[in-house]
XYZ file of N, CA and C in Angstrom:
345
model
N -13.046 1.780 4.263
C -12.813 1.217 5.297
C -11.154 1.205 5.949
N -11.178 0.991 7.162
C -9.594 1.523 7.879
C -8.858 0.242 7.870
N -7.496 0.516 7.524
C -6.608 -0.576 7.854
C -6.038 -0.314 9.113
N -5.668 -1.114 10.000
C -5.016 -1.192 11.225
C -3.673 -2.096 11.101
N -2.906 -1.251 11.047
C -1.291 -1.712 10.815
C -0.816 -2.292 12.228
N 0.019 -3.395 12.351
C 0.379 -3.571 13.774
C 1.528 -5.058 13.649
N 1.235 -5.665 15.084
C 1.999 -6.674 15.113
C 0.710 -7.438 16.251
N 0.496 -8.527 15.847
C -0.905 -9.232 16.717
C -0.495 -9.510 17.985
N 0.759 -9.627 18.533
C 0.750 -9.842 19.901
C 1.279 -8.731 20.449
N 1.122 -7.542 20.028
C 1.659 -6.315 20.714
C 0.549 -5.684 21.784
N 0.806 -5.831 22.900
C -0.105 -5.511 23.892
C -1.120 -3.864 23.462
N -0.408 -2.982 22.588
C -1.106 -1.871 22.355
C -2.033 -2.148 21.139
N -1.762 -3.097 20.182
C -2.209 -3.416 19.012
C -3.723 -4.499 19.670
N -3.341 -4.937 20.986
C -4.563 -5.653 21.102
C -5.531 -4.936 22.081
N -5.273 -4.080 22.635
C -5.984 -3.092 23.037
C -7.057 -2.147 21.908
N -6.080 -1.859 21.293
C -6.673 -1.029 19.768
C -7.795 -2.089 19.351
N -7.494 -2.970 18.720
C -8.688 -4.272 18.196
C -9.327 -4.019 19.228
N -9.400 -4.250 20.059
C -10.716 -4.399 21.415
C -11.223 -3.238 20.976
N -10.957 -2.068 21.177
C -11.220 -0.903 21.180
C -12.424 -0.658 20.038
N -11.700 -1.140 18.886
C -12.513 -0.978 17.353
C -13.659 -1.861 17.607
N -13.540 -3.060 17.950
C -14.353 -4.268 17.978
C -15.505 -3.583 19.055
N -15.238 -2.859 20.336
C -16.200 -2.442 21.072
C -16.908 -1.108 20.583
N -16.470 -0.433 19.589
C -17.076 0.531 19.076
C -17.743 0.249 17.343
N -17.707 -0.888 17.162
C -18.462 -1.557 15.996
C -17.591 -0.531 14.979
N -16.139 -0.952 15.037
C -15.400 -0.201 13.473
C -15.084 -1.738 12.585
N -15.395 -1.258 11.534
C -15.038 -2.258 10.620
C -13.533 -1.907 10.217
N -12.426 -2.934 10.213
C -11.137 -2.324 9.511
C -10.497 -3.804 9.289
N -9.282 -3.682 8.255
C -8.796 -4.854 7.750
C -7.153 -4.783 8.946
N -6.744 -5.533 9.277
C -5.595 -5.830 9.901
C -4.244 -5.945 8.802
N -3.146 -5.619 9.151
C -1.910 -5.770 8.348
C -1.403 -5.909 9.422
N -0.745 -7.275 9.222
C 0.239 -7.606 9.859
C 2.056 -7.429 9.684
N 2.341 -6.368 10.037
C 4.038 -5.911 9.592
C 4.541 -7.680 9.870
N 4.641 -8.524 10.745
C 5.581 -9.225 11.076
C 5.452 -10.659 9.360
N 4.077 -10.606 9.315
C 3.750 -11.919 7.894
C 3.945 -10.925 6.613
N 3.604 -9.746 6.491
C 3.465 -8.839 5.347
C 4.267 -7.719 5.072
N 5.132 -7.125 6.361
C 5.897 -6.462 6.073
C 5.226 -5.083 5.777
N 5.997 -4.212 5.446
C 5.495 -2.798 5.304
C 6.323 -2.276 3.631
N 5.494 -1.185 2.950
C 5.690 -1.010 1.954
C 6.394 0.198 1.966
N 7.450 0.543 1.008
C 8.013 1.695 1.331
C 7.074 2.865 0.807
N 6.577 2.670 0.043
C 5.205 4.032 -0.418
C 4.297 4.281 0.870
N 3.611 3.118 1.548
C 3.388 3.877 2.967
C 4.009 4.492 3.797
N 5.616 3.827 4.097
C 6.102 4.473 4.780
C 6.510 5.750 4.732
N 6.718 6.392 3.270
C 6.675 7.421 2.887
C 5.680 8.182 2.734
N 4.242 8.115 2.791
C 3.029 8.371 3.145
C 2.876 9.009 4.381
N 3.082 7.991 5.479
C 2.869 7.968 6.903
C 4.276 9.053 7.041
N 5.307 8.802 7.038
C 6.740 10.162 7.903
C 6.286 11.503 6.972
N 5.969 11.256 5.829
C 5.259 12.776 4.893
C 4.365 13.379 5.881
N 3.254 12.445 6.514
C 2.013 13.374 7.035
C 2.487 13.316 8.312
N 3.183 12.335 9.599
C 3.173 12.700 10.359
C 4.504 12.626 11.063
N 5.314 12.836 10.410
C 7.058 12.758 10.795
C 7.531 11.665 10.879
N 8.773 11.476 10.449
C 9.615 10.083 10.801
C 9.738 9.827 12.036
N 9.924 10.612 12.907
C 10.014 10.821 14.411
C 8.669 10.053 15.020
N 7.644 10.239 14.428
C 6.321 9.808 15.002
C 6.633 7.954 14.518
N 6.742 8.074 13.458
C 6.088 6.623 12.821
C 7.462 5.840 13.122
N 8.667 6.120 13.355
C 9.621 5.234 13.724
C 9.507 5.154 15.406
N 9.579 3.786 15.709
C 9.515 3.554 17.100
C 10.630 3.286 17.911
N 11.303 4.336 18.323
C 12.558 4.433 19.071
C 12.588 3.564 20.407
N 11.595 3.620 21.192
C 11.412 2.948 22.179
C 11.389 1.602 22.611
N 11.292 1.267 21.382
C 11.396 -0.788 21.084
C 12.462 -1.042 21.579
N 12.453 -2.470 21.564
C 13.672 -2.830 22.007
C 14.560 -3.355 20.502
N 13.896 -3.310 19.521
C 14.778 -3.400 18.201
C 15.315 -2.612 17.856
N 14.965 -1.225 17.927
C 15.696 -0.104 17.822
C 16.818 0.113 18.925
N 16.683 -0.166 19.908
C 17.564 0.245 20.897
C 18.470 -1.012 20.826
N 18.175 -1.868 20.128
C 19.365 -3.054 20.146
C 20.384 -2.566 19.008
N 19.893 -1.849 17.686
C 20.897 -1.657 16.683
C 22.285 -0.790 17.246
N 23.210 -1.011 16.423
C 24.499 -0.467 16.197
C 24.466 0.819 16.516
N 25.059 1.732 17.377
C 25.270 3.307 17.773
C 24.887 3.753 15.964
N 26.050 3.163 15.170
C 25.985 3.909 14.048
C 24.765 4.244 13.234
N 23.864 3.240 13.389
C 22.281 2.977 12.484
C 21.561 3.867 13.238
N 21.787 4.194 14.493
C 21.214 5.298 15.386
C 21.356 6.951 15.037
N 22.364 6.937 14.950
C 23.284 8.318 14.627
C 22.791 8.724 13.385
N 22.344 10.069 13.139
C 22.486 11.051 11.671
C 20.899 11.005 11.061
N 20.065 10.259 11.686
C 19.045 9.582 11.589
C 18.090 10.914 10.693
N 17.643 10.529 9.638
C 16.692 11.499 8.911
C 15.647 10.725 8.003
N 14.743 11.154 7.598
C 13.313 10.572 7.274
C 14.105 9.465 6.002
N 14.779 9.304 5.485
C 15.512 8.384 4.436
C 15.569 7.059 5.355
N 16.741 7.272 6.004
C 17.518 6.407 6.885
C 16.087 5.436 7.939
N 15.283 6.780 8.528
C 14.620 6.111 9.042
C 13.558 5.164 8.595
N 13.162 5.394 7.090
C 12.511 4.616 6.240
C 12.999 3.097 6.029
N 14.321 3.523 5.487
C 15.677 2.559 5.501
C 15.432 1.060 6.669
N 15.537 1.829 7.736
C 15.527 1.082 8.807
C 13.908 0.364 9.277
N 12.927 1.290 8.795
C 11.784 0.379 9.296
C 11.306 -0.805 7.907
N 11.939 -0.438 6.742
C 11.852 -1.414 5.775
C 12.246 -2.580 6.028
N 13.643 -2.497 6.626
C 14.406 -3.833 7.185
C 13.769 -4.486 8.340
N 13.625 -3.804 9.397
C 12.692 -4.420 10.146
C 11.363 -3.781 10.820
N 10.160 -4.361 10.443
C 8.810 -3.512 10.493
C 8.623 -3.363 11.834
N 9.121 -4.128 12.830
C 8.726 -4.152 14.153
C 9.554 -2.473 14.978
N 10.181 -1.838 13.856
C 10.443 -0.637 14.305
C 9.778 0.545 14.178
N 8.257 0.058 13.338
C 7.279 1.061 13.085
C 6.279 1.022 14.389
N 5.652 2.255 14.567
C 5.403 3.086 15.525
C 3.943 1.829 15.397
N 3.385 1.468 16.648
C 2.143 0.480 16.273
C 0.891 0.990 17.746
N -0.269 1.101 16.635
C -0.996 0.719 15.497
C -0.551 1.680 14.863
N -0.547 1.780 13.348
C -0.710 2.937 12.554
C -2.300 2.693 11.990
N -3.487 3.391 11.874
C -4.638 3.463 11.367
C -4.862 4.186 10.534
N -5.086 3.487 9.154
C -5.305 4.491 7.973
C -6.625 4.288 7.144
N -6.786 5.389 6.648
C -8.122 5.418 6.004
C -8.565 6.592 5.207
N -9.846 6.580 4.700
C -10.340 7.546 3.816
C -10.289 8.732 5.161
N -9.412 9.666 4.649
C -8.784 11.007 5.410
C -8.640 10.958 6.629
N -8.259 9.402 6.955
C -7.787 9.127 8.580
C -6.474 8.624 8.282
N -5.445 9.189 9.278
C -4.103 8.568 9.185
C -3.553 8.779 10.938
N -3.401 8.097 11.915
C -3.140 8.056 13.086
C -2.041 6.950 13.475
N -1.052 7.700 14.364
C -0.143 6.799 15.025
C -0.248 6.465 16.478
N -0.343 5.119 16.759
C -0.383 5.002 18.038
C -1.806 4.882 18.278
N -2.001 4.532 19.788
C -3.499 3.988 20.470
C -3.659 4.964 21.565
N -4.454 6.229 21.421
C -5.500 6.632 22.161
C -6.394 7.109 22.102
N -7.621 6.466 23.245
C -8.460 6.924 22.340
C -9.081 8.185 21.856
N -9.137 9.355 22.756
C -9.092 10.735 22.583
C -8.951 11.031 21.058
N -7.791 10.332 20.916
C -6.940 10.965 19.525
C -7.886 10.298 18.586
N -8.009 9.358 18.592
C -8.850 8.470 17.335
C -10.298 8.899 17.237
N -10.891 8.972 18.297
C -12.072 9.931 18.478
C -11.866 11.114 17.750
N -10.970 12.014 18.020
C -11.040 13.368 17.276
C -10.582 13.419 15.974
N -9.958 11.985 15.390
C -9.519 11.754 13.915
C -11.136 10.843 12.993
N -11.939 11.097 13.773
C -13.252 10.237 13.339
C -13.142 8.734 13.003
N -12.250 8.389 14.300
C -12.537 6.826 14.251
C -13.523 6.733 15.767
N -14.175 5.861 15.410
C -15.398 5.457 16.271
C -16.293 6.286 16.697
């Protein structure tokens, strides 16, 4: 079973959930806002995908950080930021048996075996 990690009111997550429903893909939803994100998952994702992919630097939460928090970024600092503010995690992240994808691009999802 897949797990879709995200925030329910995010437009991209809404599109991803609709796409999964349209393709009859069963999944569990993990809400970052309510359930947060654990360090083990963030380490696993950043190890596999790179912290640059998992950290959402385009979002308002990241852009609002003080410059000191944005400089000298590395995997450990990125994970600490995402643990403190889960809205800085790329949305959505889909994880399951042999599947780990960040973001919503239908072609990439199908190439990864989703849908």
